[in-house]
Amino acid sequence: MNPDTARIHDQGYRPFKGKLGSVRTRFWPIAVNELRLSFRNKWFKRLLWASFFPLGVFSVLVLLRHVMESMLGPSQVWQNFWRTQLLFAVVAAYFTGRRAVGEDLRSGALTLYFSRAVDFRQYLLGKWLAVALSMGGVLLGPGLLLLVFSAAMDPDLPLSVALSWGAILIALSLLFALSAGWVVLAISSLAGRGRAAGIVWVVVYFASSAAAVALSSALNTPDLVSLGIGDGSMRLANELFSQHADLATCMLSLAGQVAWAILGALVVLLRLARWRRL
Amino acid sequence: MSSRPLIQARGLTRWFGPVIALNDVQLSIQAPIVGLLGPNGAGKSTFIKLLVGLLKPSLGNLALLGQKPWANRDLAARLGYCPERHRFWEDMTARQFVQILLRLHGFDSSSACSTADSALERVHLGQVGRRRIKTLSHGMRQRLKLAQALAHQPEIIVLDEPLTGLDPIQRSMVISLLKEEAQRGVFVIVSSHVLHELEAMTRHIVMLNRGRVVAEGELEQIRALIDSHPHRIALVAAKARELGQQLLGQQHVTRIEVDKDRVVVETRNADECYDRIAELALGGDFHIEQMYSLDDNLEAVFKYLVEG
């Protein structure tokens, strides 16, 4: 066939004429899809319910504190509450993050995403958002309820204090979702199987704390404990919920959390770039 | 009417480490349905991934309807891609699978639902829309992939081995569906290593072997280009032996096989041979009942080109 003389005749093809959403929001269906797949797991649903149980315990503590003024300070309630909820967040990340990228790599589903008008940014944002929403659900949901309960039990609680606690909760949740979310996605992208990725994630979470403790002992610098994924968040919570936050400790914890997030994101990006080159 | 080639490749090369998957491909194709034919490892899937923008060329240029596919969102929105693999999101229902992929094209939730249903109906999967993918048979999964490729009304459909694992009825249905799309003005690019599958869909083929294009164009034109191989014509006649003797005297005839009432003639000049047979048929001495070419099918052409 001579390409100079050949012609393709229009035979009536008409594209879809309905309204299409912006390409900038394509991360949202990716996140929804990931969450939908996670909700297929009954243990994930049970975890979400279970994450509200500590709310009952801490509500009693709030009540007791109100009755017995000197028993437990409000900052200690919040610090312990955060410490407890972090464990639920780790398990939530296990369920939503372990298969997020790795399964797509293994099954070839990445071709379905990237043959459409979806780029790496949209894809990764969607995957991270799914993990972040699941972690946010177990951190923020019970946290905000506890805040409302605390405010209801203590009519003398200034509004500014209640709002600041709410803001701290949101900031801590977002920060932990950033660091833990990207780390679990990185592990997912490297691991051969979803379950293995989940186990490695839990190991990395606790090992990072152990390594940070060992490092701080070796260098005789107690603040380096903040470099662990969980410890960093807990120390930041301790500082922010206390009356007198130490700025240096806060900054070090913040830096640790951001560093974990950047490291995780870089690993996922490199893994995807390698897939695309292959 | 468009004068842009559907596929245009100039020195297109793609390698994976030390392995060259596609080597210096030169193509300019304009056809409603293009078949990519080649044995396993020929470079078909690599070529398809380059066409849908999943891979970047290592060297050279590739254009689909005048646009480079790599990182081209506009073109991606006009494409429907059916990959070869089919084990994704097995816990999802068939309907959810098509819906989520429509959402990725920008469809809102409600239109994705209705469009997914009609796409499933088109591939005869309307009854299994609520079943999980892991419960579907191989053939159903193939059709499900086809549904997601067609659902958003793409301008170009690219299918990697879409007929693998389908039974004859399903295969016929898919072939009809693709032909229907082509008649509506949709471009269809389809790969296969099974010769008769492509032959049933299109006469315009690109033959690949070991990363190189060994032939491209209409099947008959390719056959005409193969001068170095004799053309084989079969004749059914009451006086087959006499007919064979008559033809053997022709200079262009290289071989004659006679079996009962069937004569197979090998000739280096098909046109001259056909003229001579026509003369003999008109003479009425040999009672020629049937005449057909044994070389116009894809298998024969491919065998000549690849095996020499």
XYZ file of C-alpha atoms in Angstrom:
586
model
C 0.000 0.000 0.000
C 1.372 3.374 -0.908
C 1.014 5.655 2.116
C 1.058 8.747 -0.084
C -2.083 7.750 -1.933
C -3.947 5.733 0.681
C -6.677 7.471 2.653
C -8.764 6.564 5.649
C -12.388 7.437 5.174
C -14.523 8.598 8.058
C -17.131 5.903 8.549
C -19.028 7.457 11.337
C -16.894 7.130 14.422
C -18.087 9.495 17.118
C -16.228 9.862 20.381
C -17.891 9.899 23.796
C -19.756 13.205 24.061
C -20.518 13.145 27.775
C -18.718 15.210 30.364
C -15.372 13.857 31.517
C -13.646 14.771 34.762
C -10.341 16.606 34.893
C -7.182 14.549 34.465
C -5.919 16.178 37.668
C -8.405 14.250 39.788
C -7.625 10.770 38.444
C -5.896 9.944 41.752
C -9.288 9.786 43.433
C -10.665 6.683 41.637
C -7.305 5.005 42.267
C -7.608 5.675 46.002
C -11.248 4.578 46.074
C -10.383 1.394 44.213
C -7.594 0.589 46.646
C -9.834 1.175 49.642
C -12.576 -0.905 48.070
C -10.145 -3.798 47.672
C -9.052 -3.391 51.301
C -12.652 -3.468 52.485
C -12.968 -6.903 50.882
C -10.839 -8.116 53.781
C -12.970 -8.798 56.837
C -9.982 -8.277 59.146
C -9.539 -4.776 57.855
C -13.160 -3.992 58.681
C -12.724 -5.513 62.136
C -9.623 -3.406 62.654
C -11.556 -0.240 61.889
C -14.149 -1.177 64.486
C -11.503 -2.238 67.003
C -9.683 1.057 66.663
C -12.629 2.704 68.439
C -12.338 0.478 71.533
C -9.520 2.521 73.125
C -11.824 5.501 72.787
C -13.994 3.942 75.504
C -11.017 3.388 77.806
C -9.672 6.894 77.333
C -13.140 8.389 77.712
C -13.281 6.764 81.152
C -9.864 8.254 81.930
C -11.100 11.681 80.871
C -14.116 11.184 83.107
C -11.957 10.063 86.040
C -9.615 12.972 85.566
C -12.588 15.255 85.765
C -13.737 13.574 88.981
C -10.267 13.224 90.535
C -8.441 16.340 89.454
C -4.888 15.264 90.181
C -5.047 11.703 88.875
C -4.022 12.218 85.283
C -3.204 15.382 83.384
C -4.925 16.018 80.024
C -1.631 15.889 78.174
C -0.926 12.406 79.505
C -4.332 11.206 78.336
C -3.641 12.463 74.841
C -0.074 11.164 74.773
C -1.167 7.677 75.779
C -4.122 7.795 73.468
C -1.839 8.651 70.541
C 0.590 5.894 71.474
C -2.280 3.365 71.432
C -3.840 4.539 68.196
C -0.491 4.406 66.386
C -0.553 0.638 66.745
C -3.914 0.506 64.983
C -2.547 2.769 62.268
C 0.384 0.413 61.731
C -2.033 -2.470 61.210
C -4.254 -0.339 58.949
C -1.186 0.408 56.812
C -0.484 -3.326 56.776
C -3.901 -3.986 55.211
C -4.093 -1.153 52.682
C -0.429 -0.673 51.843
C 1.016 -4.159 51.573
C -0.497 -4.937 48.167
C -0.934 -1.407 46.887
C 1.950 -1.156 44.431
C 3.399 -4.655 44.524
C 0.208 -6.327 43.369
C -0.065 -3.970 40.407
C 3.533 -4.733 39.479
C 3.027 -8.466 39.766
C -0.313 -8.742 38.019
C 0.460 -6.290 35.234
C -2.356 -3.967 36.328
C 0.067 -1.051 35.975
C -0.462 -1.325 32.232
C -4.163 -0.615 32.777
C -3.361 2.576 34.673
C -0.602 3.932 32.493
C -2.247 3.167 29.159
C -4.793 5.774 30.262
C -4.342 9.450 30.942
C -2.831 8.678 34.326
C 0.746 9.573 35.232
C 3.052 8.532 38.067
C 1.987 11.468 40.219
C -1.703 10.623 39.958
C -1.041 6.958 40.530
C 1.186 7.433 43.557
C -1.026 10.095 45.058
C -4.011 7.745 44.743
C -2.149 4.857 46.341
C -0.814 7.006 49.152
C -4.205 8.572 49.730
C -5.777 5.143 50.210
C -3.199 4.246 52.863
C -3.460 7.696 54.434
C -7.245 7.533 54.611
C -7.198 4.156 56.298
C -4.612 5.355 58.824
C -6.451 8.641 59.218
C -9.619 6.685 59.923
C -8.119 4.920 62.928
C -6.188 7.955 64.174
C -8.493 10.870 63.544
C -11.891 9.231 63.900
C -11.507 8.089 67.524
C -9.276 11.104 68.266
C -11.857 13.676 67.269
C -14.560 11.792 69.160
C -12.376 11.826 72.287
C -11.853 15.540 71.805
C -15.594 16.146 71.632
C -16.089 13.998 74.741
C -13.348 15.872 76.602
C -14.902 19.201 75.701
C -18.338 17.981 76.769
C -17.021 16.728 80.110
C -15.124 19.893 80.859
C -17.200 22.990 80.211
C -14.298 25.119 81.493
C -12.023 23.903 78.705
C -11.168 26.968 76.623
C -12.206 26.720 72.997
C -8.717 27.691 71.865
C -7.232 24.705 73.733
C -9.792 22.312 72.278
C -9.129 23.642 68.786
C -5.381 23.383 69.259
C -5.746 19.742 70.325
C -7.814 19.106 67.210
C -5.206 20.786 65.027
C -2.425 18.774 66.686
C -4.354 15.553 66.042
C -4.810 16.412 62.374
C -1.174 17.456 61.939
C 0.156 14.356 63.687
C -2.129 12.079 61.642
C -1.063 13.677 58.391
C 2.601 13.481 59.302
C 2.397 9.851 60.333
C 0.392 9.018 57.202
C 3.160 10.664 55.157
C 6.050 8.800 56.733
C 4.436 5.424 57.369
C 2.382 5.586 54.161
C 5.351 6.065 51.880
C 7.450 3.502 53.703
C 4.774 0.823 53.407
C 4.275 1.658 49.711
C 8.034 1.392 49.183
C 8.102 -2.017 50.843
C 5.100 -3.098 48.786
C 6.847 -2.098 45.573
C 9.920 -4.148 46.478
C 8.359 -7.256 47.994
C 7.377 -10.319 46.039
C 4.131 -11.010 47.895
C 1.580 -8.841 49.678
C 1.714 -10.713 52.952
C 5.516 -10.626 52.997
C 5.383 -6.891 52.342
C 3.005 -6.444 55.276
C 5.219 -8.425 57.629
C 8.316 -6.540 56.490
C 6.463 -3.277 57.103
C 5.675 -4.198 60.711
C 9.274 -5.339 61.236
C 10.639 -2.113 59.718
C 8.315 -0.057 61.913
C 9.606 -1.585 65.140
C 13.169 -2.043 63.882
C 13.394 1.656 63.015
C 12.610 2.479 66.636
C 15.129 -0.088 67.918
C 17.767 1.267 65.547
C 17.051 4.828 66.639
C 17.389 3.820 70.312
C 20.659 2.021 69.581
C 21.958 5.025 67.657
C 21.013 7.444 70.421
C 22.772 5.247 72.995
C 25.863 4.880 70.868
C 26.120 8.609 70.213
C 24.843 9.492 73.670
C 22.223 11.748 72.114
C 18.776 10.899 73.570
C 16.951 13.023 71.021
C 17.982 10.690 68.197
C 15.282 8.303 69.419
C 12.945 10.564 67.443
C 14.321 9.150 64.194
C 12.269 5.951 64.522
C 9.041 5.961 62.504
C 6.797 5.357 65.519
C 8.976 6.957 68.176
C 9.280 10.101 66.108
C 5.524 10.475 66.021
C 5.136 9.613 69.707
C 7.791 12.095 70.831
C 6.267 14.773 68.665
C 2.869 14.020 70.225
C 4.399 14.159 73.715
C 5.879 17.559 73.002
C 2.873 19.052 71.264
C 0.327 17.851 73.838
C 2.479 18.970 76.781
C 2.324 22.477 78.149
C 5.917 23.326 77.246
C 7.040 21.887 73.932
C 10.747 21.658 73.239
C 11.319 23.134 69.800
C 14.537 21.193 69.106
C 12.883 17.854 69.872
C 9.880 18.811 67.744
C 12.080 19.772 64.811
C 14.149 16.593 65.038
C 11.013 14.443 65.180
C 9.540 16.345 62.271
C 12.743 15.943 60.271
C 12.758 12.215 60.999
C 9.186 11.805 59.812
C 9.797 13.826 56.637
C 13.002 11.894 55.932
C 11.136 8.574 56.136
C 8.459 9.932 53.778
C 11.043 11.132 51.245
C 12.967 7.870 51.427
C 9.807 5.834 50.873
C 8.610 7.994 47.983
C 12.014 7.810 46.300
C 12.074 4.028 46.524
C 8.596 3.734 44.963
C 9.472 6.189 42.215
C 12.686 4.362 41.378
C 10.867 1.046 41.330
C 8.197 2.377 38.967
C 10.798 4.058 36.776
C 12.615 0.734 36.542
C 9.369 -1.012 35.594
C 8.777 1.525 32.876
C 12.305 1.138 31.508
C 11.808 -2.610 31.420
C -11.147 11.833 5.751
C -7.645 11.649 7.171
C -4.334 11.412 5.365
C -2.320 10.769 8.523
C -0.948 7.257 8.754
C -2.417 5.249 11.558
C 1.038 4.025 12.527
C 4.257 5.618 11.395
C 7.589 4.290 12.598
C 11.014 5.503 11.575
C 13.992 3.506 12.759
C 11.995 2.385 15.771
C 14.226 0.389 18.081
C 13.634 -0.833 21.580
C 15.986 -2.867 23.699
C 15.845 -4.284 27.192
C 19.377 -4.424 28.501
C 21.327 -6.533 26.019
C 18.193 -7.847 24.286
C 16.873 -6.051 21.220
C 13.119 -6.507 21.147
C 12.474 -4.295 18.117
C 15.133 -3.428 15.620
C 14.983 -0.519 13.186
C 11.294 -0.811 12.366
C 10.137 1.265 9.420
C 6.378 1.396 8.910
C 3.673 3.551 7.493
C 0.251 1.996 7.803
C -3.231 3.172 6.931
C -5.902 0.569 7.408
C -8.980 0.183 9.569
C -7.743 -3.095 11.039
C -4.063 -3.875 11.267
C -2.897 -7.319 12.273
C 0.462 -7.805 13.963
C 1.632 -11.295 13.286
C 4.643 -13.121 14.562
C 5.788 -16.046 16.632
C 6.277 -15.712 20.386
C 9.190 -13.393 21.096
C 8.886 -11.622 17.752
C 8.402 -8.226 19.385
C 4.610 -7.875 19.028
C 3.916 -7.041 22.664
C 6.824 -4.604 22.781
C 5.497 -2.879 19.677
C 2.033 -2.694 21.211
C 3.383 -1.255 24.468
C 5.228 1.363 22.448
C 1.992 2.154 20.593
C 0.012 2.707 23.785
C 2.765 4.751 25.415
C 3.749 2.237 28.066
C 7.295 2.094 26.747
C 9.559 4.747 25.343
C 11.497 3.980 22.151
C 15.204 3.452 22.711
C 15.853 4.900 19.273
C 13.810 6.233 16.389
C 10.332 7.681 16.201
C 6.844 6.314 16.470
C 3.596 8.150 15.761
C 0.026 7.022 16.154
C -2.333 9.200 14.108
C 0.485 11.741 13.913
C 1.157 11.879 17.663
C 3.938 10.402 19.736
C 2.361 7.943 22.184
C 4.957 8.259 24.969
C 3.606 10.326 27.888
C 0.831 11.686 25.678
C -2.301 12.123 27.770
C -4.425 13.359 24.868
C -3.655 10.293 22.821
C -4.058 7.987 25.827
C -7.602 9.287 26.263
C -8.386 8.215 22.687
C -6.958 4.721 23.118
C -8.485 1.497 24.293
C -5.889 -1.050 25.317
C -6.442 -4.722 25.944
C -3.306 -6.204 27.521
C -2.224 -9.783 27.151
C -2.249 -10.581 30.883
C -5.529 -11.025 32.670
C -5.018 -11.626 36.368
C -5.795 -8.244 37.866
C -7.913 -7.323 40.865
C -9.410 -10.746 41.189
C -11.546 -9.855 44.209
C -13.412 -7.231 42.214
C -16.590 -7.934 40.280
C -16.558 -7.716 36.488
C -18.766 -4.640 36.651
C -16.548 -2.883 39.180
C -13.518 -3.670 37.028
C -14.946 -1.871 34.003
C -16.330 0.924 36.186
C -13.030 1.760 37.857
C -11.269 1.854 34.509
C -13.971 4.148 33.158
C -13.469 6.383 36.187
C -9.815 6.570 35.223
C -10.948 7.930 31.882
C -12.820 10.679 33.689
C -16.341 9.206 33.710
C -18.373 10.175 36.738
C -19.766 7.500 39.005
C -23.253 7.205 37.499
C -22.209 7.284 33.836
C -19.437 4.776 34.612
C -22.102 2.381 35.962
C -24.369 2.577 32.932
C -21.481 2.549 30.435
C -19.907 -0.463 32.155
C -23.183 -2.361 31.904
C -23.555 -1.697 28.202
C -19.892 -2.615 27.552
C -20.397 -5.916 29.367
C -23.528 -6.559 27.322
C -21.573 -5.993 24.123
C -19.160 -8.785 24.982
C -21.997 -11.002 26.233
C -20.986 -10.728 29.877
C -24.077 -8.916 31.110
C -25.122 -11.931 33.170
C -21.844 -12.190 35.064
C -21.354 -8.514 35.892
C -21.760 -9.130 39.610
C -19.446 -12.112 39.743
C -15.926 -11.733 41.072
C -13.204 -11.865 38.459
C -11.549 -14.850 40.121
C -14.647 -16.922 39.412
C -14.627 -16.148 35.675
C -13.284 -18.539 33.075
C -10.318 -17.692 30.877
C -12.583 -16.826 27.963
C -14.738 -14.572 30.131
C -11.683 -12.724 31.383
C -10.545 -12.189 27.822
C -13.918 -10.682 26.969
C -13.845 -8.600 30.141
C -10.547 -7.088 29.036
C -12.135 -6.373 25.697
C -15.087 -4.689 27.423
C -12.817 -2.290 29.317
C -10.961 -1.491 26.096
C -14.191 -0.662 24.228
C -16.212 0.911 27.016
C -15.086 4.533 26.710
C -15.620 4.617 22.932
C -11.961 4.965 21.964
C -10.844 6.031 18.533
C -8.108 3.415 18.420
C -8.315 -0.033 19.983
C -5.072 -1.882 20.570
C -5.382 -5.546 21.489
C -2.593 -7.885 22.485
C -3.525 -11.490 21.712
C -7.250 -10.953 22.412
C -8.375 -14.310 21.042
C -6.143 -16.527 23.132
C -8.174 -18.969 25.195
C -11.501 -18.306 23.479
C -13.623 -21.122 22.144
C -14.689 -20.946 18.463
C -18.042 -19.292 19.252
C -16.473 -16.648 21.460
C -13.720 -16.123 18.921
C -16.242 -15.557 16.177
C -18.129 -13.118 18.403
C -14.993 -11.117 19.189
C -13.930 -11.022 15.546
C -17.389 -9.767 14.547
C -17.264 -7.147 17.285
C -13.898 -5.849 16.153
C -15.036 -5.740 12.538
C -18.122 -3.851 13.665
C -15.935 -1.312 15.450
C -13.789 -0.927 12.353
C -16.902 -0.301 10.249
C -17.839 2.497 12.643
C -14.499 4.132 11.846
C -12.560 2.906 14.869
C -8.995 1.836 14.163
C -8.171 -1.623 15.408
C -4.632 -2.873 15.940
C -4.560 -6.498 16.940
C -1.730 -8.927 17.531
C -1.708 -12.673 17.322
C 0.637 -15.531 16.680
C -2.228 -17.584 15.256
C -2.408 -17.049 11.542
C -6.012 -17.824 10.767
C -7.228 -15.543 13.572
C -5.770 -12.507 11.901
C -6.764 -13.674 8.476
C -10.382 -13.737 9.625
C -10.148 -10.094 10.685
C -7.991 -8.305 8.179
C -5.978 -8.561 5.019
C -3.615 -5.824 6.206
C -0.841 -7.287 8.241
C 2.549 -6.494 9.689
C 4.709 -9.545 10.090
C 7.343 -9.457 12.782
C 10.103 -11.882 13.474
C 13.011 -11.475 15.898
C 12.267 -7.805 16.335
C 12.218 -6.956 12.669
C 9.372 -6.298 10.261
C 9.619 -9.025 7.659
C 6.632 -7.845 5.631
C 3.889 -5.235 5.725
C 0.854 -4.582 3.558
C -2.087 -6.423 2.059
C -1.710 -10.157 2.226
C -2.034 -10.599 -1.536
C 0.510 -7.882 -2.210
C 2.991 -9.511 0.091
C 2.463 -12.797 -1.651
C 3.094 -11.173 -5.008
C 6.399 -9.850 -3.769
C 7.723 -13.300 -3.015
C 9.124 -14.055 -6.438
C 11.747 -16.435 -5.222
C 9.147 -18.964 -4.142
C 6.952 -20.858 -6.558
C 3.248 -20.190 -6.400
C 1.088 -23.251 -5.767
C -2.253 -23.690 -7.506
C -4.572 -26.618 -6.935
C -6.942 -27.876 -9.649
C -9.690 -30.454 -9.414
C -10.441 -32.052 -12.770
C -11.903 -35.278 -14.134
C -8.810 -35.831 -16.297
C -6.258 -34.774 -13.743
C -3.357 -36.804 -15.091
C -3.788 -35.431 -18.632
C -4.116 -31.922 -17.326
C -0.889 -32.331 -15.367
C 0.920 -33.540 -18.457
C -0.339 -30.572 -20.427
C 0.843 -28.076 -17.823
C 4.212 -29.731 -17.307
C 5.233 -28.586 -20.761
C 5.048 -24.916 -19.683
C 8.374 -23.216 -19.039
C 7.255 -21.476 -15.822
C 5.957 -24.677 -14.233
C 8.517 -26.193 -11.876
C 6.613 -29.095 -10.418
C 3.372 -31.062 -10.817
C 1.745 -33.333 -8.253
C -1.226 -35.490 -9.245
C -3.395 -37.274 -6.737
C -6.582 -38.884 -8.082
C -8.615 -35.954 -9.476
C -6.411 -33.250 -7.919
C -3.448 -31.544 -9.532
C -1.092 -29.208 -7.668
C 0.957 -26.968 -9.915
C 4.041 -25.054 -8.754
C 4.857 -22.093 -10.944
C 7.295 -19.191 -10.981
C 4.830 -17.034 -12.900
C 1.366 -17.193 -11.409
C -0.269 -14.836 -13.932
C 0.980 -16.780 -16.922
C -0.064 -20.032 -15.300
C -3.578 -18.752 -14.579
C -3.886 -17.601 -18.224
C -2.858 -21.036 -19.457
C -5.278 -22.799 -17.103
C -8.052 -20.514 -18.299
C -7.290 -21.505 -21.899
C -7.335 -25.183 -20.988
C -10.583 -24.787 -19.067
C -12.219 -23.051 -22.015
C -11.061 -25.877 -24.293
C -13.201 -28.233 -22.219
C -10.937 -31.256 -22.678
C -10.020 -31.740 -19.038
C -13.314 -30.959 -17.218
C -11.741 -28.594 -14.666
C -14.166 -28.270 -11.749
C -12.224 -26.235 -9.181
C -9.179 -24.017 -9.032
C -7.701 -22.357 -5.937
C -4.444 -20.927 -4.716
C -2.657 -22.757 -1.946
C -0.471 -19.741 -1.133
C -2.827 -16.858 -0.488
C -3.338 -17.820 3.098
C -1.311 -16.195 5.820
C 0.352 -19.356 6.944
C 2.008 -19.976 3.616
C 3.199 -16.396 3.310
C 4.553 -16.375 6.830
C 6.345 -19.645 6.276
C 8.022 -18.272 3.166
C 9.110 -15.077 4.867
C 10.318 -16.496 8.120
C 11.647 -19.873 7.140
C 12.768 -18.955 3.649
